[in-house]
Coordinates of C-alpha atoms and ligand atoms in Angstrom, one line a residue:
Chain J
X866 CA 37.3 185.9 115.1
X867 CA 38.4 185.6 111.6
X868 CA 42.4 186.4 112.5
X869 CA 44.1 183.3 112.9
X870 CA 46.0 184.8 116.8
X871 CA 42.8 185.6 118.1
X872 CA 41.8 181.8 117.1
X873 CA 44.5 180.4 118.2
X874 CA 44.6 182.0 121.6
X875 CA 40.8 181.1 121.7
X876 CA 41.5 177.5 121.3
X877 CA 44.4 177.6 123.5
X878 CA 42.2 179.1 126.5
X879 CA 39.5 176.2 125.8
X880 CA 36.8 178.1 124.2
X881 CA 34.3 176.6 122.3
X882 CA 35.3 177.5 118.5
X883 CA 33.7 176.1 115.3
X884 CA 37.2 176.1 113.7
X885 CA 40.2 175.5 116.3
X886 CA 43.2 175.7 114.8
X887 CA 46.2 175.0 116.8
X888 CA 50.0 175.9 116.1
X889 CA 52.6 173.6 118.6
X890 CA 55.9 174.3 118.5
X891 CA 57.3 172.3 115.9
X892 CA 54.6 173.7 113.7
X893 CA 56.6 176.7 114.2
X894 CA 59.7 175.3 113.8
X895 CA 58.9 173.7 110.3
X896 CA 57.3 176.7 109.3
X897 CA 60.8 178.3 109.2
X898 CA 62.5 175.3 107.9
X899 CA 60.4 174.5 105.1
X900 CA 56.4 175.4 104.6
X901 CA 56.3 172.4 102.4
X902 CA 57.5 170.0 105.4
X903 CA 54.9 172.0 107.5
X904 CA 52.1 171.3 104.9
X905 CA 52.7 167.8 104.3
X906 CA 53.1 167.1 108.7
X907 CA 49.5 169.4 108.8
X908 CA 48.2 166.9 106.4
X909 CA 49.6 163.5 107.8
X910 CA 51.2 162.7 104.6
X911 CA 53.1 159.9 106.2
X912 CA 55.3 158.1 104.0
X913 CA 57.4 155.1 105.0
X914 CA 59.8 156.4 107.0
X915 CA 61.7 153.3 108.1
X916 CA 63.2 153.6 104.5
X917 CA 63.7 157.6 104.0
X918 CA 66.5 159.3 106.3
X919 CA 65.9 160.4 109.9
X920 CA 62.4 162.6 110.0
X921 CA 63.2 165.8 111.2
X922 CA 60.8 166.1 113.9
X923 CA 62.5 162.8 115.6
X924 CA 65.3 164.0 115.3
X925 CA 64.3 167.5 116.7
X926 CA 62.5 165.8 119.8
X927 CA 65.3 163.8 120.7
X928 CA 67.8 166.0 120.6
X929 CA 66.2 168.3 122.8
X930 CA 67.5 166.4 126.0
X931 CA 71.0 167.3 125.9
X932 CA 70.5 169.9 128.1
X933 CA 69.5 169.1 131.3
X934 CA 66.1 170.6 132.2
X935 CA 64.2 170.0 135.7
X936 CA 61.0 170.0 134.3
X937 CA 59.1 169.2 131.3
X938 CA 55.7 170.7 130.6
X939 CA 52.8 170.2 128.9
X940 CA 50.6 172.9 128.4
X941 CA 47.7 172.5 125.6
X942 CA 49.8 173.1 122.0
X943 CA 53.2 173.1 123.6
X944 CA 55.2 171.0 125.7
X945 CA 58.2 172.7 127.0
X946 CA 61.4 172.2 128.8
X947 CA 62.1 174.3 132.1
X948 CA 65.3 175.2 133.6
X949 CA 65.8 175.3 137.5
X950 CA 65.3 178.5 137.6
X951 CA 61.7 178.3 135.4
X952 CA 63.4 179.7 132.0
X953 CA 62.1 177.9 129.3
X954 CA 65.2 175.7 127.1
X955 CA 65.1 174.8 124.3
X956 CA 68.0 172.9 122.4
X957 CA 69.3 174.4 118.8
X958 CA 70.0 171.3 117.0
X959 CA 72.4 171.9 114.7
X960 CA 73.6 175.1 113.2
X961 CA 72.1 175.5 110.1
X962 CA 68.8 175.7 112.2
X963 CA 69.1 178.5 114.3
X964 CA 66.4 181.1 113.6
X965 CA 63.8 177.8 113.5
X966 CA 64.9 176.9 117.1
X967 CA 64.5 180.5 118.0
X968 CA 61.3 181.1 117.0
X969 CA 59.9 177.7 118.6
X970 CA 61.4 179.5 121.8
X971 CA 59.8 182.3 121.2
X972 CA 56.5 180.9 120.6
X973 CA 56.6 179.3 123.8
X974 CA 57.3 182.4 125.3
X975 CA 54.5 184.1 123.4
X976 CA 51.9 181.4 124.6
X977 CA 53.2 181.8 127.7
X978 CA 52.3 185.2 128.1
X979 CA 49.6 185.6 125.4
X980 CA 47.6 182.4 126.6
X981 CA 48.6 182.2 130.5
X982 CA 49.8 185.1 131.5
X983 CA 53.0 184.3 132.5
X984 CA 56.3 186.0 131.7
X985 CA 59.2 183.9 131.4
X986 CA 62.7 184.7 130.2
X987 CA 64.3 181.5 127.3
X988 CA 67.4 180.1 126.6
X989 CA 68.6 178.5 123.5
X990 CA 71.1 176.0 124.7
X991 CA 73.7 175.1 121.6
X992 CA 75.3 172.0 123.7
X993 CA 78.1 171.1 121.4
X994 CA 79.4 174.7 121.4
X995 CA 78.6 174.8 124.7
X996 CA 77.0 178.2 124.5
X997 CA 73.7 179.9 125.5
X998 CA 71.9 182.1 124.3
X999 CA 69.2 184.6 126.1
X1000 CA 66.0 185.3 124.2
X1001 CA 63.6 187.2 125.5
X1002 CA 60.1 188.1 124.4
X1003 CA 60.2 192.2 122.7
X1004 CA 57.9 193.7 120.7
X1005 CA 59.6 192.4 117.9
X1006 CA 59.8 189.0 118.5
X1007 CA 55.9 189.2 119.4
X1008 CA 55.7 190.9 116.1
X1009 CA 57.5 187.8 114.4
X1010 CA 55.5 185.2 116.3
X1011 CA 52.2 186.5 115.4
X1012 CA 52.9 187.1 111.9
X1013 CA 54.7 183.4 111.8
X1014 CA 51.2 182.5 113.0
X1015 CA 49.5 184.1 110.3
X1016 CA 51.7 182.4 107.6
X1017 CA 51.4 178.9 109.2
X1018 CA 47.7 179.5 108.7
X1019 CA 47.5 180.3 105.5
X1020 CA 49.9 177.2 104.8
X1021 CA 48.1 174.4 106.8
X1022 CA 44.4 175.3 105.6
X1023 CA 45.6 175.4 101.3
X1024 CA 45.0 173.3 99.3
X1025 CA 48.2 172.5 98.1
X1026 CA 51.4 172.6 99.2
X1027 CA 53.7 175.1 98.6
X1028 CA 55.8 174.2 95.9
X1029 CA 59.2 172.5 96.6
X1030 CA 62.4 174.7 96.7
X1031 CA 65.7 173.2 97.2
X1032 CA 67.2 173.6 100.8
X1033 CA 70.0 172.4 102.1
X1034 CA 68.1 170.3 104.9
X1035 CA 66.2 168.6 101.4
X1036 CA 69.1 165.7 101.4
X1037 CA 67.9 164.9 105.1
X1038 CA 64.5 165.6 104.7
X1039 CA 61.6 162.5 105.1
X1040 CA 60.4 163.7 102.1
X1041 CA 63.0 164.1 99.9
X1042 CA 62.1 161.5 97.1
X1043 CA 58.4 162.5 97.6
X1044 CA 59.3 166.3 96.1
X1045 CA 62.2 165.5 94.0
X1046 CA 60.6 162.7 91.6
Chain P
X694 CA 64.7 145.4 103.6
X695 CA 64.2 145.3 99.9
X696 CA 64.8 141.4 99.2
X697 CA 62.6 139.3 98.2
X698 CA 62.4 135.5 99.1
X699 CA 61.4 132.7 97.0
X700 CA 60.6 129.5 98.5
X701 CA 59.6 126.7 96.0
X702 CA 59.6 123.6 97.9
X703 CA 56.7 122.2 100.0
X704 CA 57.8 122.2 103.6
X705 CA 56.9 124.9 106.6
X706 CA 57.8 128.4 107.8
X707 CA 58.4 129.8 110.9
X708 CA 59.4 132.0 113.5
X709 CA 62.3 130.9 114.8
X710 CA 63.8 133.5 117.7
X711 CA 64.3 136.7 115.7
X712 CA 64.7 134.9 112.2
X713 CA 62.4 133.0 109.7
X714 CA 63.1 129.5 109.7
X715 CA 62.1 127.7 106.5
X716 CA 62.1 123.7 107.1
X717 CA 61.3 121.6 103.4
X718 CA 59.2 118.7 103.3
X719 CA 62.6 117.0 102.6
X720 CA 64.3 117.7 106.3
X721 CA 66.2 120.6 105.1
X722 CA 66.3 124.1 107.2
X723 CA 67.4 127.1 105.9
X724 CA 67.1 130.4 107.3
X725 CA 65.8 133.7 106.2
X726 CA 66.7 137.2 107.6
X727 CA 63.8 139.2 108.6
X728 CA 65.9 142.4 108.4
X729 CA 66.8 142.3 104.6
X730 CA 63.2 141.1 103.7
X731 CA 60.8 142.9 101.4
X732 CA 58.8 139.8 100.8
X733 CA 58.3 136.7 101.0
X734 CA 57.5 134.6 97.8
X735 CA 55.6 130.7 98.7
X736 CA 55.6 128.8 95.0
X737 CA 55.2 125.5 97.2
X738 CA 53.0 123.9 99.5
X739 CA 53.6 126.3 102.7
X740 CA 51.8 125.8 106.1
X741 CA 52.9 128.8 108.2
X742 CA 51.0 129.8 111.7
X743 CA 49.7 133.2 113.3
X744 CA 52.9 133.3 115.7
X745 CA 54.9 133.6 112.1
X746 CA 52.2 136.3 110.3
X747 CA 52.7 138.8 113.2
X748 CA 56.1 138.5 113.2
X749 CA 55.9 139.6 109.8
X750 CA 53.6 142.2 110.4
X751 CA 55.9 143.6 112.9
X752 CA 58.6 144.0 111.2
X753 CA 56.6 144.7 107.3
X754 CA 57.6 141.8 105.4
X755 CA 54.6 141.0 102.8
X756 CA 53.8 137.1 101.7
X757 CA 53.2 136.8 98.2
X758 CA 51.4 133.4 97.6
X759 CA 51.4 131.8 94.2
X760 CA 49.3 128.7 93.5
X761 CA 48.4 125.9 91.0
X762 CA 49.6 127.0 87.8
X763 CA 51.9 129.5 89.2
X764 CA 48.5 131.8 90.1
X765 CA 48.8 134.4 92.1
X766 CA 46.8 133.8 95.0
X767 CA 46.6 136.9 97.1
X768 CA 48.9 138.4 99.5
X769 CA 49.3 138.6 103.4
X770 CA 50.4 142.2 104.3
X771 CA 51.8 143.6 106.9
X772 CA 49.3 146.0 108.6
X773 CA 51.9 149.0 108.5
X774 CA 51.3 151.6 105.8
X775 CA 47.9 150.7 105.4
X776 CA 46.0 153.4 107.7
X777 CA 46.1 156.8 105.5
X778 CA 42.1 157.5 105.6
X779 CA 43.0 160.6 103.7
X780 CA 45.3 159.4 101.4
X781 CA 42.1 156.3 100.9
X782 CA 39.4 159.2 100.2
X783 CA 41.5 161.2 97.7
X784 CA 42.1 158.5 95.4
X785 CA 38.3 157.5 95.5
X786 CA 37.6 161.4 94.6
X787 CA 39.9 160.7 91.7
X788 CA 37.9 157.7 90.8
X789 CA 34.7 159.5 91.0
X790 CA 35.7 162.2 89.0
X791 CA 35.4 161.9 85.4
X792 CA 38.4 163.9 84.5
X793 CA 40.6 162.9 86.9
X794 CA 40.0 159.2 86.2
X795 CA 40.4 159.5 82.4
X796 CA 44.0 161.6 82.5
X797 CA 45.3 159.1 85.1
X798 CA 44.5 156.3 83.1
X799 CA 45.8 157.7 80.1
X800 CA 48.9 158.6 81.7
X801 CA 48.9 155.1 82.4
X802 CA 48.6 154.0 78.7
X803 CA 51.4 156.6 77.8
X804 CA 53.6 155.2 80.3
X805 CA 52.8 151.9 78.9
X806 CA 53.3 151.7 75.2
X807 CA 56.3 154.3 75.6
X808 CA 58.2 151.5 77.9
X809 CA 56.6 148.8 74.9
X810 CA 58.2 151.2 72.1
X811 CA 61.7 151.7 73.9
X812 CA 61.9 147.9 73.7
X813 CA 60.9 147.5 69.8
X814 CA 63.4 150.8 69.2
X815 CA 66.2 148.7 71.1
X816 CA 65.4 145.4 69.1
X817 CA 64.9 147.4 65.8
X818 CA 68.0 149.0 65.6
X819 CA 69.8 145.6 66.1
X820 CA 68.9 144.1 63.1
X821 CA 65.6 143.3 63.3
X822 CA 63.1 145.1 61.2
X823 CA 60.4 146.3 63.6
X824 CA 60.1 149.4 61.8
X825 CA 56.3 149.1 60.9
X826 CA 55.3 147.8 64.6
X827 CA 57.0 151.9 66.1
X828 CA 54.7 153.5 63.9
X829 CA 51.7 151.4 65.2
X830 CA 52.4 152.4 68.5
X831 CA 53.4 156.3 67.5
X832 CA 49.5 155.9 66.2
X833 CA 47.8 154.9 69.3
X834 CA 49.6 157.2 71.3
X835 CA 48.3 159.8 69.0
X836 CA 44.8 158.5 69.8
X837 CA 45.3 158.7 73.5
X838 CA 44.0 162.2 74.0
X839 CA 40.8 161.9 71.7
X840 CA 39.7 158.7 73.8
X841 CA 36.2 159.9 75.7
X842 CA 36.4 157.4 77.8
X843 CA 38.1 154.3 79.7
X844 CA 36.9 151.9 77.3
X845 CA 38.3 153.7 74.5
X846 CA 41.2 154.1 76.3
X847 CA 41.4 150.3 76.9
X848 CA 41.0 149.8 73.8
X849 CA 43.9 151.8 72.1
X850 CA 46.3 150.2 75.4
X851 CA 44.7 146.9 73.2
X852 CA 45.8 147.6 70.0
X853 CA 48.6 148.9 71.3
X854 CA 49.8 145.6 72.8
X855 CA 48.8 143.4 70.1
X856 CA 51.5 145.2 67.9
X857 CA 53.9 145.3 70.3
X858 CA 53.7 141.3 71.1
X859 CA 54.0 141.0 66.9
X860 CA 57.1 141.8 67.7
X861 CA 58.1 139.0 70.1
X862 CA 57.6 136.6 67.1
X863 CA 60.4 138.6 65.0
X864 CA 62.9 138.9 68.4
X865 CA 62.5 134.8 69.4
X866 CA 64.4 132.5 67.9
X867 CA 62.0 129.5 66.0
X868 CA 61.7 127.1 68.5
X869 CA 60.0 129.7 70.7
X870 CA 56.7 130.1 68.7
X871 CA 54.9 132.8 69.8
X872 CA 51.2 133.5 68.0
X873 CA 49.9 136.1 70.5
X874 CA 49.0 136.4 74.1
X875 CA 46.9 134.0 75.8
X876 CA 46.6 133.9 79.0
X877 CA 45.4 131.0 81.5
X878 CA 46.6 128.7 81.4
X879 CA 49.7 130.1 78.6
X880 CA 49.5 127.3 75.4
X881 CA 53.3 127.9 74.8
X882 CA 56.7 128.8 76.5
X883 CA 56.6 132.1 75.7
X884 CA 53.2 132.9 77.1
X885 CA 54.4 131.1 80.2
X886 CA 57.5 133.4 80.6
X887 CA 55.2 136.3 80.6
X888 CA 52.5 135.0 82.7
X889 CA 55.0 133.9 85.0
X890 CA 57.2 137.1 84.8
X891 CA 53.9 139.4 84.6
X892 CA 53.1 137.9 87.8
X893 CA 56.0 138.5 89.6
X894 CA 56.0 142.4 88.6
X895 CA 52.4 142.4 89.9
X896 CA 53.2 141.4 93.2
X897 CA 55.9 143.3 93.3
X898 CA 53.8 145.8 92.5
X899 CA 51.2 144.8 95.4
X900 CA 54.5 145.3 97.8
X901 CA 55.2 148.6 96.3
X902 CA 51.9 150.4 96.6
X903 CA 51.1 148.5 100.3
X904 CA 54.3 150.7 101.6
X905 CA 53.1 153.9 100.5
X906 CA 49.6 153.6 102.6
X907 CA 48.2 153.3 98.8
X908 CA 44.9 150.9 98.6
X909 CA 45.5 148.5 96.3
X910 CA 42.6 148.0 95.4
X911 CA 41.0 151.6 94.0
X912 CA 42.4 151.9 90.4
X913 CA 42.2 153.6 87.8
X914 CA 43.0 152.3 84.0
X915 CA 41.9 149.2 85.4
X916 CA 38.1 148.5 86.8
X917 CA 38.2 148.0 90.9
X918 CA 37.6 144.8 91.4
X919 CA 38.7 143.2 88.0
X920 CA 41.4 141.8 90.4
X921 CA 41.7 142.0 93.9
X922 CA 44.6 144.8 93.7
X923 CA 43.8 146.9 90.4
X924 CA 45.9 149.7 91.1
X925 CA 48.7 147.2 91.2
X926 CA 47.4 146.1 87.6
X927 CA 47.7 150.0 87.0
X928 CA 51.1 150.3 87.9
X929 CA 52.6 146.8 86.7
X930 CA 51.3 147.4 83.0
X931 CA 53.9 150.4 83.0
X932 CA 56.7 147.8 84.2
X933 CA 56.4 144.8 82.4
X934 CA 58.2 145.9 79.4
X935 CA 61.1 146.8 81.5
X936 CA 60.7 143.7 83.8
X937 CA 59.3 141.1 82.2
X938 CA 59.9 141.2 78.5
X939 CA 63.5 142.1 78.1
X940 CA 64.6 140.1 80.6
X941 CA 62.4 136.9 78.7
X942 CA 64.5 138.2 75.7
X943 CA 67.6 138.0 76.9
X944 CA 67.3 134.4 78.9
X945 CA 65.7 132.7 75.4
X946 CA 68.1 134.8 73.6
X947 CA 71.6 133.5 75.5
X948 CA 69.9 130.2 75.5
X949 CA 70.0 130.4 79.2
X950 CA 66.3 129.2 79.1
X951 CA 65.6 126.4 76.5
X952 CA 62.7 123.9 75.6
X953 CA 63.9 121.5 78.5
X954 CA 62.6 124.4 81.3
X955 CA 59.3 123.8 80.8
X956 CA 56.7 121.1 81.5
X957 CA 53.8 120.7 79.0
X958 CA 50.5 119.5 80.1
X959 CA 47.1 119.3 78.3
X960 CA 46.7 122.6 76.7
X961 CA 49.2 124.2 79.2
X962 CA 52.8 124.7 79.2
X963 CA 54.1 126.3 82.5
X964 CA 57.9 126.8 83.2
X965 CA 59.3 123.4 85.4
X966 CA 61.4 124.0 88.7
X967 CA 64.6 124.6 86.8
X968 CA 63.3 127.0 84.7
X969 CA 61.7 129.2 87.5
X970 CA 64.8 129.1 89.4
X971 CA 66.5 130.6 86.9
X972 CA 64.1 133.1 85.8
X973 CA 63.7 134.6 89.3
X974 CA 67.4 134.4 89.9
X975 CA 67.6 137.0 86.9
X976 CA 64.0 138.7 87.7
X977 CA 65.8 139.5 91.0
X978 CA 69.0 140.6 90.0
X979 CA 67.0 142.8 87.3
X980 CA 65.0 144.5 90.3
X981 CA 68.7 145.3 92.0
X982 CA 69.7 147.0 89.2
X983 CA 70.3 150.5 89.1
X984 CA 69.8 153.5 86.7
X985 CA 70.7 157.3 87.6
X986 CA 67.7 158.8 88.2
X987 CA 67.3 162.0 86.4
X988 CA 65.4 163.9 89.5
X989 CA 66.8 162.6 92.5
X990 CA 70.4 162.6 91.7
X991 CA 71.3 159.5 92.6
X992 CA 70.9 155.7 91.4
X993 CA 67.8 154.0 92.2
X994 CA 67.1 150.4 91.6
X995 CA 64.5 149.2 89.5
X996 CA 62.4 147.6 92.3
X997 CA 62.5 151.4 93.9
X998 CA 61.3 152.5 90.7
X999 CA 58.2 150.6 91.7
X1000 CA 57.5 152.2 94.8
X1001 CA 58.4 156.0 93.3
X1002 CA 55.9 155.4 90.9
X1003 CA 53.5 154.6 93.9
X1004 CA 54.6 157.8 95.4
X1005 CA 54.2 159.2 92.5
X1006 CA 50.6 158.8 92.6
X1007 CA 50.5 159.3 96.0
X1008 CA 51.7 163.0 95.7
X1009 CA 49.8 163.6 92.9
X1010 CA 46.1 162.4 94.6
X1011 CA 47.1 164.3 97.8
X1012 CA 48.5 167.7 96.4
X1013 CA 47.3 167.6 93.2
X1014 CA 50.6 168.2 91.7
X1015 CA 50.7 166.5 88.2
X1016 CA 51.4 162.9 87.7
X1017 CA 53.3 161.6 84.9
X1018 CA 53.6 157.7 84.7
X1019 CA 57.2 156.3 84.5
X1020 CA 58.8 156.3 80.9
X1021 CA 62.0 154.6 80.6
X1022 CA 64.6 157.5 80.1
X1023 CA 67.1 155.2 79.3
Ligands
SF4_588 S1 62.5 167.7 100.6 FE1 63.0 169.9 100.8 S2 61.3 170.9 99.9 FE2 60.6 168.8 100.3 S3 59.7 168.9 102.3 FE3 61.8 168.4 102.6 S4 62.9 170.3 103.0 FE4 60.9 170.8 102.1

């Protein structure tokens, strides 16, 4: 039980673990944005946030309505938007974060199917383009997902963060002065 | 959101619809904006009631509370920022341990009497001989890593400050004697600008840490429980050079604080209305002022140089990334 998807799936299906460990999807997405972000959210290293720019994971949240979406579900780690037609939406919110929306998408779709057993097809809605794109769930993307898994893993349970690289999303980030002084 | 308020006069505060209404014992009401506030400072008589305190809370304004002798009395603070169990346990752990404690604290001390020797540099080089005093303090920082413990350590901080107040004497015209630090109550002006300005840094201080989710009160040069907020004792020793002392330098200096500002008492010379007003008038602006900052690439005030240094610490206890204490760079 040592790998950190068969844990997670474990969890997910409500067995009794010693160790849960749980991955929701803007785990996922900070994972791809920054691992740093990732570690400090893991750790509820809140700092005053009336004061520091926009967190990203408000802004994230809230941006996710621009589409409409019929349904919004919550299932254990993830809550997820559904289309009419039961394919899971998910909103890119802006375009420098692309592949971090992408893979929250997919990792809905992986938990979907890993944890459920249910196979749904995604869409990654980009609502001031006004353009969709398909994503579906390949051997690939599985491949990505579970190694994603893997790496937030390792990140959340060190015991430090990684260290601090500069990003473009830095100037926006909650935490800016916190890794920068 | 990062003013503070300083209410001298006796009277009473209140909520007043979505503002702080202050009415003085004399009739007068004035109003205070709850957005802009950082905190609010009472030098006077105050009665204030629950209604007012969780309108504070609610929107994480801190009451600073001075008292007889211009004392700080303790603080009301807003209840936001305050719940970080983690953050709580690490910096006990750092306490706890030995080795932690000791290179925290001397950090601290390093901080300190570089911020004490910028001053004496910036005085030295203008005509005043101070020469003998930098070499004092270039000796106790020396000492600073062969200290085995925190009395040691306190004890080259000490001697440390005792040559840099030898100074003041040599910066400070005549009429503003100056024969060493005493502190309550202060037998002299100076020691009653310091006490006065030390204060204010202090609380500031107490504001600073309180947003970061920080508890005041686990330090680490300083003994928990030597005051109610240690750590703000911590932080404010690295400050006061910056805040306090210049600044008393510069008012006695110009002549924009004189003999007539204070009001002498047996044994006790504290600074008179007047002379608070205008010390705090140029306390404040000196917190609005702002430096590049070397890191962040931007211009930070001084009073947000208080709260990175609470960060600061912060990061350091929670991801064990190194902490160095805040040395005037310029
Ligand atoms: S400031 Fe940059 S490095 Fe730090 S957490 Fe934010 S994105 Fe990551």
């Amino acid at each position: 039980m040592s790998d950190p998807v068969s844990r997670l799936v474990a969890t997910a299906q409500g067995d009794a673990i010693d160790d849960p460990f749980r991955v929701t999807g803007v785990m996922m997405q900070y994972y791809y944005v920054c691992e740093r972000e990732l570690w400090f959210e893991s750790r509820n290293v809140e700092i005053d946030r009336e004061n520091a720019s926009v967190a990203r994971g408000a802004r994230v949240d809230e941006s996710s309505y621009g589409e409409r979406s019929q349904e919004n579900l919550r299932l254990g780690m993830i809550a997820l938007d559904l289309l009419e037609d039961g394919r899971v939406v998910e909103v890119k919110p802006s375009s420098t974060l692309t592949e971090p929306a992408r893979m929250q998408l997919s990792y809905y779709l992986w938990y979907l199917d890993r944890v459920l057993g249910v196979e749904r097809e995604g869409v990654l809605a980009h609502p001031t383009e006004r353009r969709r794109e398909d994503v579906s769930l390949d051997d690939d993307r599985r491949d990505k997902v579970e190694s994603a898994i893997r790496g937030i893993h390792a990140v959340v349970t060190a015991d430090s963060p990684p260290e601090a690289t500069e990003k473009p999303y830095c100037e926006s980030c909650a935490y800016h002065d916190f890794c920068w002084i | 959101m990062d003013k503070n308020y300083h209410i001298f006069s006796d009277g009473r505060i209140e909520r007043s619809e979505d503002t702080i209404r202050l009415e003085t014992a004399d009739g007068e009401k004035k109003h205070i904006p709850v957005e802009h506030a950082e905190a609010i400072y009472l030098h006077g008589q105050i009665d204030y009631n629950t209604r007012l305190m969780s309108f504070l809370n609610d929107h994480g304004v801190a009451v600073h509370v001075f008292g007889w002798n211009d004392r700080y009395a303790g603080s009301l603070m807003p209840e936001r920022g305050q719940t970080s169990g983690r953050t709580v346990v690490e910096q006990v752990r750092a306490y706890d341990d030995p080795e932690q404690r000791q290179s925290l604290a001397a950090s601290f001390v390093r901080g300190s009497i570089h911020n004490m020797r910028t001053n004496v540099t910036y005085y030295d080089s203008r005509e005043y001989k101070l020469g003998g005093v930098i070499e004092d303090l270039d000796d106790a920082t020396a000492r600073i890593g062969d200290t085995a413990d925190i009395s040691e350590l306190m004890g080259v901080e000490a001697t440390a400050r005792r040559a840099y107040y030898r100074t003041f004497e040599a910066v400070l015209p005549n009429s503003f004697a100056f024969d060493g630090r005493e502190y309550n109550p202060p037998p002299n002006p100076v020691n009653a600008l310091i006490s006065f300005g030390n204060s204010m840094v202090y609380a500031n201080c107490v504001s600073a840490i309180r947003a970061t989710a920080l508890d005041p009160t686990i330090s680490y040069l300083h003994e928990p429980g030597e005051r109610r907020y240690s750590l703000s004792l911590d932080i404010a020793d690295l400050f006061k050079p910056v805040l306090t002392d210049r600044l008393l330098f510069r008012l006695v200096n110009r002549k924009q604080i004189s003999r007539d500002d204070f009001r002498d008492e047996v044994g006790s010379c504290l600074l008179n209305e007047e002379g608070r007003t205008t010390f705090l008038k140029e306390f404040e602006q000196t917190l609005e002022r702002t430096v590049e900052h070397p890191t962040l690439n931007r211009k930070v005030s001084y009073q947000y140089l208080l709260r990175l240094e609470a960060y600061k610490l912060k990061k350091h206890l929670l991801t064990g990334e190194s902490y160095d204490s805040f040395k005037r760079w310029w």
